[in-house]
XYZ file of C-alpha atoms in Angstrom:
774
model
C -4.581 38.536 -26.828
C -8.154 39.640 -26.238
C -9.057 42.487 -23.886
C -12.186 42.955 -21.875
C -12.642 46.640 -21.173
C -15.353 48.329 -19.188
C -18.122 49.449 -21.474
C -16.898 47.262 -24.322
C -19.387 44.839 -25.857
C -19.180 41.353 -24.332
C -17.609 38.554 -26.326
C -20.138 36.176 -27.802
C -19.688 32.399 -28.001
C -18.175 32.421 -31.526
C -15.689 35.162 -30.618
C -14.690 33.344 -27.420
C -14.130 30.111 -29.390
C -11.906 31.969 -31.875
C -9.933 33.547 -29.033
C -9.385 30.204 -27.295
C -8.547 28.414 -30.570
C -5.834 30.953 -31.314
C -4.488 30.850 -27.740
C -4.119 27.033 -27.565
C -2.975 26.605 -31.186
C -0.035 28.951 -30.614
C 1.107 26.961 -27.578
C 0.828 23.209 -28.322
C 2.088 20.901 -25.590
C 1.424 23.471 -22.842
C -1.185 22.937 -20.106
C -3.021 25.928 -18.680
C -5.166 26.274 -15.579
C -8.331 28.365 -15.571
C -6.488 31.178 -13.769
C -3.681 31.211 -16.334
C -6.183 31.297 -19.215
C -8.243 34.095 -17.658
C -5.077 36.123 -17.018
C -3.647 35.581 -20.516
C -6.914 36.493 -22.245
C -7.636 39.308 -19.744
C -11.047 37.891 -18.852
C -11.914 39.812 -15.705
C -15.701 39.543 -15.395
C -17.580 36.538 -14.067
C -19.805 36.118 -17.199
C -16.723 36.099 -19.464
C -14.977 33.508 -17.325
C -18.064 31.270 -17.240
C -18.450 31.564 -21.025
C -14.795 30.566 -21.496
C -15.258 27.496 -19.274
C -18.384 26.449 -21.209
C -16.643 26.858 -24.568
C -13.578 24.901 -23.423
C -15.874 22.114 -22.221
C -17.392 21.911 -25.716
C -13.934 22.030 -27.326
C -12.877 19.106 -25.163
C -16.059 17.273 -26.159
C -15.068 17.782 -29.784
C -11.509 16.558 -29.023
C -9.890 19.889 -29.929
C -8.776 20.264 -26.307
C -7.873 17.656 -23.717
C -8.912 18.145 -20.111
C -6.169 17.797 -17.487
C -7.597 17.327 -13.998
C -10.661 19.350 -13.032
C -9.493 22.853 -13.944
C -6.888 22.757 -16.715
C -6.762 22.167 -20.488
C -4.197 21.523 -23.189
C -4.318 21.317 -26.989
C -5.179 17.760 -28.060
C -2.242 16.739 -30.235
C -2.951 13.007 -30.128
C -4.206 11.136 -33.174
C -7.345 9.046 -33.473
C -5.388 5.836 -32.776
C -3.862 5.523 -29.303
C -2.135 2.887 -27.189
C -2.743 2.106 -23.555
C -4.258 -0.346 -21.068
C -7.695 -1.994 -21.281
C -9.710 -2.012 -18.041
C -12.513 -4.578 -17.908
C -15.486 -4.195 -15.550
C -17.899 -6.945 -14.490
C -20.837 -4.631 -15.311
C -19.683 -4.295 -18.940
C -18.640 -0.636 -18.593
C -15.131 -1.254 -19.870
C -12.644 1.539 -20.436
C -9.357 2.281 -22.130
C -6.651 4.192 -20.277
C -4.340 5.821 -22.841
C -0.670 6.334 -21.995
C -1.486 10.007 -21.603
C -4.963 11.323 -21.012
C -8.266 10.368 -19.447
C -10.165 7.024 -19.676
C -12.316 6.330 -22.752
C -15.415 4.106 -22.741
C -15.209 0.789 -24.654
C -18.433 -1.148 -25.148
C -18.300 -4.943 -25.023
C -18.991 -5.248 -28.753
C -15.908 -3.088 -29.425
C -13.604 -4.780 -26.896
C -12.148 -7.476 -29.198
C -12.368 -9.766 -26.116
C -9.513 -7.864 -24.451
C -8.908 -8.754 -20.797
C -8.259 -6.553 -17.802
C -4.727 -5.160 -17.957
C -4.067 -6.046 -21.616
C -2.058 -3.503 -23.580
C -4.125 -2.530 -26.613
C -4.335 -0.194 -29.603
C -7.639 1.701 -29.807
C -9.355 3.620 -32.607
C -11.407 6.572 -31.332
C -14.934 6.598 -32.740
C -16.763 9.617 -34.105
C -18.618 11.357 -31.281
C -22.366 10.765 -31.302
C -24.564 13.645 -30.216
C -25.177 13.627 -26.455
C -22.928 10.576 -26.011
C -19.621 10.186 -24.219
C -16.369 9.600 -26.105
C -16.013 5.961 -27.221
C -13.271 3.808 -28.654
C -12.824 0.447 -30.349
C -9.993 -2.014 -29.718
C -8.295 -2.715 -33.051
C -5.285 -4.695 -31.802
C -4.216 -6.482 -28.634
C -0.532 -5.668 -28.274
C 0.307 -7.664 -25.163
C -1.706 -9.913 -22.866
C -1.437 -9.036 -19.184
C -1.536 -12.718 -18.224
C -2.417 -16.083 -19.694
C -3.218 -18.061 -16.534
C -6.363 -17.751 -14.430
C -7.598 -19.258 -11.183
C -11.095 -20.467 -10.439
C -13.390 -23.325 -9.535
C -13.812 -26.265 -11.911
C -17.212 -27.418 -13.088
C -16.928 -30.798 -14.827
C -19.819 -32.038 -16.991
C -20.297 -35.045 -19.247
C -18.390 -33.880 -22.298
C -16.707 -30.645 -21.274
C -15.462 -28.728 -18.243
C -15.485 -25.044 -17.361
C -13.443 -22.738 -15.137
C -15.584 -20.348 -13.093
C -13.400 -17.389 -12.103
C -13.908 -15.322 -8.986
C -13.328 -12.038 -10.819
C -16.402 -12.718 -12.992
C -14.910 -10.557 -15.760
C -15.328 -12.900 -18.708
C -18.193 -12.602 -21.160
C -17.633 -16.201 -22.294
C -16.638 -19.283 -20.316
C -13.170 -20.772 -20.201
C -13.705 -24.205 -21.742
C -11.447 -27.083 -20.716
C -11.396 -30.296 -22.791
C -11.637 -33.456 -20.656
C -8.109 -34.510 -21.684
C -6.782 -31.170 -20.373
C -8.288 -31.529 -16.864
C -5.280 -33.454 -15.504
C -7.203 -34.925 -12.599
C -9.270 -31.852 -11.760
C -12.780 -32.475 -10.386
C -15.886 -30.399 -9.829
C -15.347 -27.743 -7.106
C -11.571 -28.073 -7.251
C -9.670 -24.811 -7.295
C -7.382 -24.896 -10.336
C -4.816 -22.828 -12.181
C -5.628 -22.830 -15.906
C -3.474 -21.642 -18.816
C -5.217 -20.274 -21.902
C -4.323 -22.333 -24.972
C -6.690 -20.635 -27.440
C -7.859 -17.027 -27.399
C -11.185 -15.840 -28.872
C -11.249 -14.907 -32.556
C -13.854 -13.993 -35.184
C -15.082 -17.615 -35.458
C -14.786 -18.775 -31.848
C -15.890 -16.566 -28.939
C -14.887 -18.937 -26.147
C -11.556 -19.252 -24.418
C -9.985 -22.698 -24.302
C -7.658 -23.646 -21.468
C -5.640 -26.422 -19.868
C -5.282 -27.170 -16.146
C -1.658 -26.617 -15.091
C -2.171 -27.145 -11.349
C -4.997 -28.482 -9.192
C -4.873 -26.539 -5.925
C -7.464 -28.633 -4.078
C -11.067 -28.541 -2.909
C -12.766 -25.161 -2.495
C -13.281 -24.257 1.159
C -10.028 -25.769 2.455
C -7.970 -23.043 4.148
C -4.643 -23.854 2.470
C -6.343 -24.125 -0.911
C -8.086 -20.763 -0.508
C -4.878 -18.977 0.554
C -2.933 -20.498 -2.354
C -5.800 -19.497 -4.669
C -5.391 -15.866 -3.606
C -1.669 -16.032 -4.381
C -2.256 -17.722 -7.743
C -4.864 -15.105 -8.700
C -2.175 -12.428 -8.495
C 0.456 -14.548 -10.224
C 2.367 -14.864 -6.946
C 4.322 -18.002 -6.003
C 2.711 -20.430 -3.573
C 5.547 -22.970 -3.728
C 9.298 -22.516 -3.379
C 11.432 -23.912 -6.240
C 13.304 -27.017 -5.087
C 16.499 -25.982 -6.900
C 16.608 -22.673 -4.976
C 16.119 -24.426 -1.620
C 18.857 -26.901 -2.501
C 21.217 -24.032 -3.360
C 20.461 -22.424 0.015
C 21.256 -25.680 1.849
C 24.768 -25.584 0.388
C 25.555 -22.113 1.820
C 27.952 -22.257 4.760
C 27.052 -20.342 7.917
C 30.673 -20.319 9.118
C 32.199 -16.957 10.024
C 35.758 -17.075 8.732
C 38.962 -15.389 10.018
C 38.768 -13.147 6.950
C 35.278 -12.005 8.001
C 36.638 -11.041 11.433
C 39.533 -9.174 9.821
C 37.289 -7.157 7.509
C 34.568 -6.201 10.022
C 34.085 -4.189 13.204
C 33.515 -6.443 16.195
C 30.354 -5.582 18.148
C 29.998 -8.938 19.910
C 30.729 -7.438 23.335
C 28.362 -4.489 22.880
C 24.898 -4.942 24.407
C 22.499 -5.757 21.546
C 18.849 -6.802 21.301
C 16.094 -7.481 18.788
C 12.459 -6.363 19.252
C 9.975 -8.087 16.936
C 6.475 -9.611 16.874
C 6.050 -12.527 19.282
C 5.880 -15.167 16.539
C 8.704 -13.781 14.366
C 11.627 -15.946 13.276
C 13.357 -13.753 10.690
C 15.030 -11.092 12.834
C 16.425 -8.726 10.218
C 17.296 -5.796 12.502
C 18.880 -5.317 15.930
C 19.847 -2.342 18.112
C 22.989 -1.952 20.207
C 23.755 0.650 22.872
C 26.860 1.733 24.788
C 28.174 4.871 26.463
C 31.368 6.194 24.877
C 34.277 7.799 26.769
C 33.250 11.103 25.181
C 29.945 10.880 27.050
C 27.993 10.298 23.843
C 25.620 7.373 23.314
C 26.572 5.000 20.508
C 23.478 3.429 18.934
C 24.030 0.705 16.366
C 21.305 -0.195 13.865
C 22.430 -3.668 12.778
C 20.888 -5.223 9.670
C 21.190 -8.840 8.490
C 23.953 -8.980 5.860
C 21.986 -10.848 3.194
C 24.237 -9.654 0.346
C 27.195 -11.492 1.927
C 25.415 -14.809 1.319
C 23.263 -14.078 -1.749
C 25.478 -13.091 -4.654
C 24.142 -10.959 -7.490
C 22.915 -13.127 -10.358
C 23.001 -16.490 -8.576
C 19.951 -18.774 -8.504
C 18.796 -17.507 -5.083
C 19.211 -13.877 -6.139
C 17.250 -14.401 -9.362
C 14.337 -15.903 -7.420
C 14.453 -13.131 -4.790
C 14.553 -10.467 -7.502
C 11.519 -11.999 -9.229
C 9.545 -12.070 -5.955
C 10.892 -8.657 -4.819
C 9.165 -8.947 -1.434
C 7.924 -11.393 1.155
C 4.135 -11.760 1.173
C 2.201 -11.748 4.439
C -1.219 -13.367 4.317
C -3.326 -13.652 7.454
C -2.010 -17.080 8.442
C 1.331 -17.465 6.667
C 4.365 -15.809 5.188
C 5.526 -16.507 1.638
C 9.199 -15.559 2.078
C 11.373 -13.814 -0.477
C 14.356 -15.946 0.566
C 14.584 -19.688 1.327
C 13.912 -20.682 4.941
C 17.554 -21.615 5.648
C 18.581 -18.021 4.938
C 15.661 -15.978 6.292
C 15.097 -17.934 9.523
C 18.549 -19.289 10.318
C 21.742 -18.050 8.642
C 20.736 -14.386 8.203
C 18.311 -14.084 11.142
C 19.912 -12.124 14.028
C 19.018 -14.729 16.645
C 20.048 -14.273 20.304
C 23.369 -15.659 21.564
C 24.605 -16.402 18.026
C 27.415 -14.630 16.175
C 25.994 -13.012 13.040
C 27.235 -10.934 10.126
C 25.549 -7.530 9.846
C 25.642 -4.318 7.862
C 25.343 -1.533 10.421
C 24.491 2.161 10.625
C 26.302 3.525 13.703
C 25.206 6.807 15.334
C 26.881 8.805 18.111
C 24.242 10.883 19.917
C 24.235 13.236 22.883
C 21.597 13.228 25.623
C 19.312 15.398 23.451
C 19.576 12.898 20.565
C 21.624 15.274 18.401
C 23.754 13.249 15.981
C 27.497 13.974 16.221
C 28.871 11.133 14.074
C 27.514 8.570 11.618
C 29.096 5.721 9.686
C 28.022 2.604 7.757
C 30.183 -0.470 8.393
C 30.181 -4.254 8.065
C 30.092 -5.802 11.540
C 29.872 -9.001 13.561
C 27.295 -8.906 16.344
C 25.921 -11.167 19.054
C 22.426 -10.346 20.332
C 22.022 -10.525 24.115
C 18.244 -10.633 24.189
C 15.260 -11.215 21.931
C 12.197 -9.180 22.965
C 8.660 -9.471 21.685
C 6.994 -6.069 21.265
C 4.659 -6.909 24.145
C 7.596 -7.670 26.480
C 9.421 -4.450 25.656
C 6.184 -2.487 26.016
C 5.474 -4.032 29.419
C 9.007 -3.212 30.571
C 8.496 0.440 29.594
C 5.109 0.622 31.310
C 6.466 -1.068 34.452
C 8.944 1.791 34.680
C 6.468 4.626 34.372
C 5.986 5.084 30.627
C 2.340 5.839 29.821
C 1.666 4.717 26.264
C 0.567 7.404 23.848
C 1.830 10.402 25.849
C 5.179 10.567 24.055
C 6.918 10.974 27.414
C 9.888 8.751 28.350
C 10.303 6.933 31.670
C 10.980 9.267 34.611
C 14.606 9.678 35.655
C 15.759 7.613 38.619
C 16.303 9.088 42.024
C 19.475 8.309 43.928
C 19.625 4.629 44.925
C 16.757 3.565 42.596
C 17.000 1.054 39.744
C 14.695 0.260 36.863
C 12.590 -2.893 36.960
C 13.433 -5.696 34.519
C 16.414 -7.225 32.758
C 18.359 -4.644 30.678
C 15.592 -2.125 31.503
C 18.041 0.794 31.561
C 19.096 -0.007 27.972
C 15.552 -0.203 26.591
C 14.506 2.938 28.483
C 17.519 4.878 27.139
C 16.751 3.769 23.567
C 13.093 4.748 24.083
C 14.065 8.196 25.415
C 16.405 8.877 22.470
C 13.818 7.588 19.974
C 11.150 9.904 21.398
C 13.450 12.919 21.068
C 14.203 11.969 17.431
C 10.483 11.439 16.766
C 9.580 14.819 18.272
C 12.115 16.554 16.025
C 10.840 14.636 12.981
C 7.280 15.864 13.526
C 8.565 19.384 14.190
C 10.259 19.257 10.772
C 7.010 18.363 9.022
C 6.639 14.572 9.152
C 2.931 13.701 8.841
C 1.168 12.061 11.803
C -1.070 9.158 10.863
C -1.729 6.543 13.559
C -3.710 3.659 12.090
C -5.444 0.660 13.593
C -5.025 -2.699 11.856
C -7.297 -5.719 11.751
C -5.833 -8.974 13.113
C -7.172 -12.484 13.636
C -6.567 -15.416 15.952
C -7.112 -18.673 14.098
C -7.409 -22.331 15.088
C -5.578 -25.405 13.777
C -7.712 -25.538 10.613
C -7.134 -21.877 9.760
C -10.608 -20.785 10.903
C -10.647 -17.329 12.561
C -11.819 -17.412 16.183
C -11.295 -13.773 17.131
C -11.043 -10.482 15.266
C -9.406 -7.481 16.879
C -7.374 -4.412 16.011
C -3.983 -3.135 17.104
C -2.411 0.287 17.434
C 1.308 0.941 17.303
C 2.678 1.412 20.837
C 5.895 2.871 22.265
C 7.938 -0.318 21.747
C 6.929 -0.421 18.069
C 7.698 3.275 17.654
C 11.102 2.851 19.310
C 12.192 0.374 16.643
C 10.512 2.283 13.824
C 12.277 5.535 14.717
C 15.785 4.068 14.568
C 15.000 2.262 11.314
C 13.763 5.528 9.780
C 16.916 7.235 10.991
C 19.181 4.573 9.454
C 17.313 4.645 6.134
C 17.516 8.436 6.025
C 21.232 8.715 6.785
C 22.189 5.890 4.425
C 20.362 7.699 1.592
C 22.041 10.981 2.540
C 25.485 9.371 2.546
C 25.125 8.614 -1.192
C 22.651 11.206 -2.450
C 23.899 14.361 -0.729
C 26.932 15.559 -2.696
C 28.789 18.841 -3.127
C 27.294 21.402 -5.490
C 28.246 20.677 -9.086
C 28.854 16.977 -8.460
C 26.532 14.179 -9.537
C 25.371 11.635 -6.963
C 25.913 7.962 -7.687
C 22.879 5.839 -8.559
C 20.807 4.543 -5.622
C 17.259 3.191 -5.241
C 15.389 5.841 -3.225
C 12.058 5.450 -1.495
C 10.152 8.556 -2.575
C 6.759 10.002 -1.705
C 5.373 12.891 -3.764
C 3.270 15.818 -2.525
C -0.467 15.187 -2.051
C -2.663 15.277 -5.144
C -3.700 18.974 -5.404
C -7.313 18.262 -6.356
C -7.759 15.666 -3.601
C -6.155 18.016 -1.097
C -8.580 20.754 -2.136
C -11.471 18.286 -1.677
C -10.132 17.550 1.817
C -9.957 21.270 2.596
C -13.551 21.812 1.470
C -14.785 18.725 3.318
C -13.147 19.645 6.631
C -14.511 23.186 6.312
C -18.023 21.709 6.710
C -16.968 20.628 10.220
C -15.548 24.068 11.000
C -11.860 23.240 10.450
C -9.515 25.473 8.468
C -6.952 23.495 6.487
C -4.460 25.858 4.907
C -3.235 24.906 1.446
C 0.376 25.721 0.608
C 2.836 25.292 -2.222
C 5.644 24.079 0.085
C 5.997 20.536 1.428
C 6.735 21.575 5.014
C 3.801 23.975 5.296
C 1.382 21.412 3.814
C 2.573 18.728 6.245
C 2.330 21.097 9.224
C -1.225 22.036 8.170
C -2.149 18.328 8.028
C -0.620 17.688 11.456
C -2.445 20.662 12.947
C -5.688 19.248 11.522
C -4.977 15.753 12.943
C -4.284 17.262 16.389
C -7.464 19.347 16.221
C -9.766 16.467 15.284
C -8.262 13.944 17.730
C -10.946 12.478 19.970
C -13.781 14.015 17.926
C -16.507 11.944 16.261
C -15.368 13.004 12.812
C -11.688 12.161 13.458
C -11.711 8.802 11.689
C -13.485 10.025 8.567
C -11.204 13.051 8.217
C -8.109 10.895 8.627
C -9.491 8.496 5.974
C -9.988 11.288 3.434
C -6.600 12.804 4.312
C -4.960 9.437 3.607
C -6.771 9.253 0.255
C -5.215 12.582 -0.745
C -1.731 11.105 -0.303
C 0.301 9.780 -3.228
C 1.720 6.243 -3.143
C 5.345 5.799 -2.079
C 7.553 4.024 -4.609
C 11.122 3.051 -5.483
C 13.066 5.099 -8.021
C 16.563 6.330 -8.802
C 15.162 9.861 -9.299
C 15.104 11.370 -5.834
C 12.289 13.831 -5.043
C 12.310 13.290 -1.287
C 9.694 11.761 0.984
C 6.733 14.034 1.728
C 5.165 11.891 4.464
C 8.401 11.679 6.456
C 9.640 15.172 5.519
C 13.017 13.733 4.472
C 14.994 15.093 1.516
C 16.766 11.714 1.202
C 15.288 8.359 2.068
C 15.867 4.746 1.046
C 15.213 1.216 2.302
C 18.233 -0.369 3.995
C 16.813 -2.118 7.057
C 14.927 -5.209 5.794
C 16.922 -7.145 3.158
C 15.428 -10.468 4.311
C 11.980 -9.390 3.142
C 12.545 -6.586 0.566
C 14.761 -6.798 -2.506
C 15.475 -3.008 -2.775
C 17.249 -3.209 0.612
C 19.566 -5.881 -0.790
C 20.201 -3.638 -3.820
C 21.136 -0.783 -1.478
C 23.498 -3.015 0.558
C 25.339 -4.060 -2.595
C 25.685 -0.502 -3.866
C 26.942 0.781 -0.503
C 29.603 -1.937 -0.500
C 30.551 -1.147 -4.106
C 30.795 2.598 -3.562
C 32.717 2.244 -0.274
C 35.349 0.262 -2.206
C 35.645 3.091 -4.743
C 33.457 1.510 -7.418
C 31.845 3.535 -10.203
C 28.142 4.322 -10.312
C 25.980 1.531 -11.739
C 23.779 1.902 -14.811
C 20.838 4.108 -13.838
C 18.386 2.808 -16.453
C 18.858 -0.828 -15.397
C 18.510 0.131 -11.719
C 15.387 2.170 -12.463
C 13.838 -0.810 -14.231
C 14.451 -2.934 -11.124
C 12.948 -0.188 -8.942
C 9.775 -0.176 -11.052
C 9.534 -3.961 -10.801
C 9.880 -3.815 -6.993
C 7.225 -1.090 -6.733
C 4.853 -3.137 -8.895
C 5.431 -6.327 -6.891
C 4.913 -4.450 -3.630
C 1.483 -3.339 -4.847
C 0.566 -6.843 -6.034
C 1.626 -8.328 -2.667
C -0.461 -5.728 -0.806
C -3.502 -6.613 -2.930
C -3.073 -10.309 -2.093
C -2.654 -9.469 1.601
C -5.872 -7.418 1.542
C -7.721 -10.276 -0.156
C -6.606 -12.715 2.554
C -7.904 -10.302 5.208
C -11.214 -9.955 3.341
C -11.551 -13.723 3.117
C -10.948 -14.236 6.851
C -13.222 -11.331 7.703
C -16.102 -12.820 5.687
C -15.381 -16.277 7.097
C -15.362 -14.928 10.662
C -18.540 -12.841 10.328
C -20.299 -15.783 8.636
C -20.675 -17.216 12.151
C -22.502 -14.048 13.252
C -25.304 -13.841 10.676
C -28.379 -12.030 12.008
C -26.462 -10.340 14.841
C -26.448 -6.562 15.318
C -23.513 -4.252 15.984
C -22.678 -0.587 16.319
C -20.737 0.620 13.283
C -19.838 3.737 11.342
C -19.987 4.565 7.641
C -16.502 3.947 6.210
C -17.239 4.449 2.511
C -19.914 5.828 0.199
C -20.412 4.647 -3.380
C -23.192 5.006 -5.915
C -24.090 1.337 -5.337
C -24.209 1.372 -1.538
C -22.733 2.193 1.862
C -19.646 0.573 3.383
C -19.829 0.213 7.152
C -17.111 -0.784 9.611
C -18.025 -2.462 12.893
C -16.658 -0.354 15.752
C -15.729 -3.329 17.890
C -13.475 -5.194 15.483
C -13.107 -3.162 12.254
C -14.749 -5.820 10.050
C -16.208 -4.032 7.023
C -19.255 -4.883 4.930
C -21.606 -3.184 2.492
C -25.233 -2.145 2.707
C -26.365 -2.437 -0.944
C -28.403 0.408 -2.377
C -31.314 -1.989 -2.926
C -31.638 -2.317 0.865
C -32.007 1.464 1.315
C -35.632 1.302 0.204
C -37.091 4.153 2.288
C -36.219 6.763 -0.375
C -34.468 7.348 -3.694
C -30.874 8.272 -2.858
C -28.506 10.336 -4.965
C -24.725 10.010 -4.686
C -22.912 13.263 -3.828
C -19.341 12.234 -4.632
C -17.774 15.553 -3.670
C -19.265 15.546 -0.168
C -18.958 11.773 0.384
C -22.645 11.250 1.096
C -25.979 9.844 -0.146
C -28.916 12.258 -0.092
C -32.568 11.155 -0.070
C -34.540 12.905 -2.798
C -37.905 12.991 -0.948
C -37.132 12.919 2.768
C -33.659 14.519 2.419
C -32.104 12.008 4.794
C -28.312 12.050 4.473
C -25.868 9.168 4.937
C -22.406 10.682 5.315
C -18.921 9.257 5.719
C -18.213 8.758 9.430
C -21.855 8.675 10.573
C -22.613 6.147 13.350
C -25.163 3.489 12.348
C -26.416 0.171 13.679
C -26.125 -2.789 11.335
C -27.212 -6.401 11.090
C -24.981 -9.026 9.438
C -27.072 -10.218 6.476
C -24.931 -12.293 4.083
C -21.385 -13.667 3.944
C -20.232 -14.842 0.487
C -16.814 -16.514 0.779
C -16.591 -17.208 -2.962
C -16.618 -13.476 -3.709
C -15.190 -12.318 -0.359
C -18.280 -10.154 0.141
C -19.916 -9.263 3.443
C -23.377 -7.659 3.306
C -25.064 -5.718 6.095
C -28.528 -4.262 6.459
C -29.579 -1.382 8.664
C -30.729 -2.755 12.032
C -33.883 -1.587 13.789
C -33.493 -0.839 17.478
C -35.896 -3.559 18.517
C -36.207 -4.841 22.061
C -33.573 -7.424 22.838
C -31.224 -6.230 20.118
C -27.782 -5.766 21.628
C -24.116 -5.700 20.813
C -22.540 -9.125 20.474
C -18.988 -9.354 21.853
C -16.930 -10.835 19.045
C -14.854 -13.913 19.759
C -15.723 -13.841 23.461
C -15.067 -17.028 25.460
C -13.779 -18.845 22.388
C -10.508 -20.754 22.384
C -7.785 -18.923 20.490
C -4.435 -19.907 19.197
C -1.618 -17.904 17.683
C -2.002 -18.256 13.943
C 1.691 -18.713 13.222
C 1.828 -21.772 15.458
C -1.516 -23.179 14.414
C -1.012 -23.872 10.732
C 1.370 -26.693 10.161
C 1.073 -26.337 6.391
C 2.139 -22.694 6.286
C 5.514 -21.935 4.805
C 8.217 -22.946 7.241
C 9.202 -20.062 9.430
C 6.088 -18.050 8.683
C 5.523 -15.300 11.177
C 1.952 -14.520 10.233
C 0.167 -11.297 9.431
C 0.976 -9.727 12.762
C 4.653 -10.108 12.035
C 4.690 -7.948 8.956
C 2.125 -5.539 10.295
C 4.166 -5.090 13.469
C 6.872 -3.624 11.253
C 6.248 -0.330 9.529
C 6.579 -0.391 5.760
C 8.945 2.587 6.201
C 11.424 0.217 7.844
C-alpha cells in the first residue's frame, strides 16, 4: 500500500481518497480500526492520520463506507433498500434501526404511519447537502403489536383512546358500538381493527377489555401490565389444571430419591414471601467435611413439558414483581403450596450437594433428586439479627467470632446459620479474588396502605443474610453449568441454557476511564476479562466513601453489557465464571425449569436436545425478562410520583443522577426518589450538553452541572398520567429545611395490604430481596 517517507511530498485529499478506496475495496466485509488503517497504509505523521480520518468521514457520509463504533470503518456493501426496526419518538424524530448498521432518520411524512417496534423495509434517500442520512418506509413487514392501552374519551358521536406513550400522530378512533361499556376516563385495552392507509390517516379500534377508572390502584397496575402485553389475569383453565395435581409423595418417589428429611434444613426469604423455591441444609460428615445442600423446588416433577400449565409458564417466562403485587409464572396452588419448600412439610426437591472443608474448598459435588423437610423458615431480618447478636458486624465481611470453651451462640439453630455464613464469606472472598465484579446497589422500596397508596419511601442494601443465600445459589448455578458444559477436549458438550454476560462495551469502558481520570483515578484497560474485572474492583474500593463514588459506580454499570440466556456459552464476566446457568428459581423463571428437565434427561443417558429450538426459547426468555423489568420500573415510577405528589413545594438535598440535553435528573438523598429539572427551568444561562463528560456547561457564566454534584431541589410537579416528577432548583431561603419522608405516618406491609393482588403475592421486596443471579 502507500508509504509515507520522510522528505516525500504529503498526500493530498484526492490521493488519500484513492488510497482508502483501494484499501477497503480489496477487503469487503472486513472492519478496520483507525490503528489498523494507519498501520496498513503506513501513515506515520499526525497530519496524514488526521487527513485519513477526515476523508473516511466524508466517504461514510457518501455511503461508500459504514462507520462501526467511534473509531472503525468497513466497506458499505448494503443496498439502498434495507430491513430493520422502526423506532418512533414523541418529538417526531423517528429513526430506523437496520439489522446491521447505525440508525437512520425517518421524518414523519416518510414513516408510512409505522409504529414503535414495527419491522419495516426502508428505501434510503439521496443525501441532501449538509443534511443527515434519511430513509423512507416503503413496506411494513410485521406489526410489533395490535393492542394499546389508554384512557377513553367518549363524545357524542365518537370515542377516542388517549395513550400514555403519546406516540401517535393521529387519534385511535373507537365507534360507539365498539366501546363495550367503556366510559370517559376508563382505562381500556383496545385492539386496532383498521390501520391507516392512503385515504384514511386515523386508526380505528375496538375495546377488548375495560380495566376500570383511572386513578384506582388496581386499575393503574393492570394498565402497566397491559401496556407491555403482560398478563394481568390468570387463565381459568390453567388454574383448574393445577387444582387437579396431586401433592402426594408416593413410595416410588421415596425409592428414586435421596432422603434429606432428617438433615437440618432452613429457608431464608423476604418476610412476606410465600413461594420458597430454595432451601439450605447443613451437616457434619464422618470425614470431617461440611455437607451443604442447596435444595430447589422440583417444579419439573409436577409441570410436564407441553402440558397446559407448561405452555402458560413458557409464554410468561418469568414472574413479574410490581411494587404491590406479584404476577406469578405458575398458578398459586403450585408456587405457594405444592412446590413451595414450606417448614415442617415433606417436599420434593432437586438438589446440588457440596462437601466442603473448613476453608470452604469443595471436595465433592453432585446433583440429585431429594426429599426434604425444612426445620425453620427465616425472614432475612431474623437471620441478620441472629448473626449480629453473635458478633457479626454487617459490611465487614468477617464471620462471627469463634466460641470460647463453654460458650454457646445465641438463638435457635444459631450455630448452623453462623457456619453457613462463615463458609459463604470464604466462597465470596475467593470469588472476588478470581475477578468477580463488586457492585453493591441500593434499591427503592415502599410501604403502602390498604388502598395501595405509598406511605413511606426508603432504600435497602443487601446485608450478610442476603449475601449468605446469594453465595450458595451462585455456587449451585455455577457447578450445575460446569457439570454439563465442561467436557474433555475433543468432545462436544450437550445443549444447555447458559446465563452469559459479555465483556464491557469497549467504547463505554474507555469513556469510564477518561471520566474517572478527571477525579485522579487510574483505571487500567485490559484485553483479558480477569484483569478488567480486577481494575474495576480496585476502582470501586478506591472511590468507596468518596463524594464521587455513586456517580462513578453509575457510569461503570452503564459500561456493562446485559446478561442473557443462550446455548452459546461465553462465560459470565460480572461473576468471573467460565460456566454459569440458572438452576435455583424454577418457580419464578422458566429457564431454570428448562435446566432441571435437561439435567434429568442427561443423567438418564438421554441425547442432547435440539440446539436451535432451545436457543429460540432462550431468546424468548431473555426478551420477556427485559419486558418484565420495564413493567417493574414503571410501577416504581408510578408509586414514586404518587408518593412525592404529597410533598409538592417541599425542599430536599439531592444529587445529580443523570444529564440529558433536555434537563437534569436529580435523586433525593433521603429516599432515592428521582425527578427531572427541565432545561426551561435553568434560566440563568444558556447551557450546552457535554455528553462525553456527563455535564451541562453555561455558555456565559461557565457554571457546570455535573453527574454526582450535590444540589438542593424543590418538588414542583407530579404527573401521574405520564409518571413524571419535576423538580426545580431550591433557593436556600430562611425556613427552608429537609422534610423527613414518611415520618410519623402509619405504614403497612404492602403484601398484606392489598387484598386484590394476585393470591400469594410477595410484593416488590420479595423479588428484590433475591438477586437476579439466583
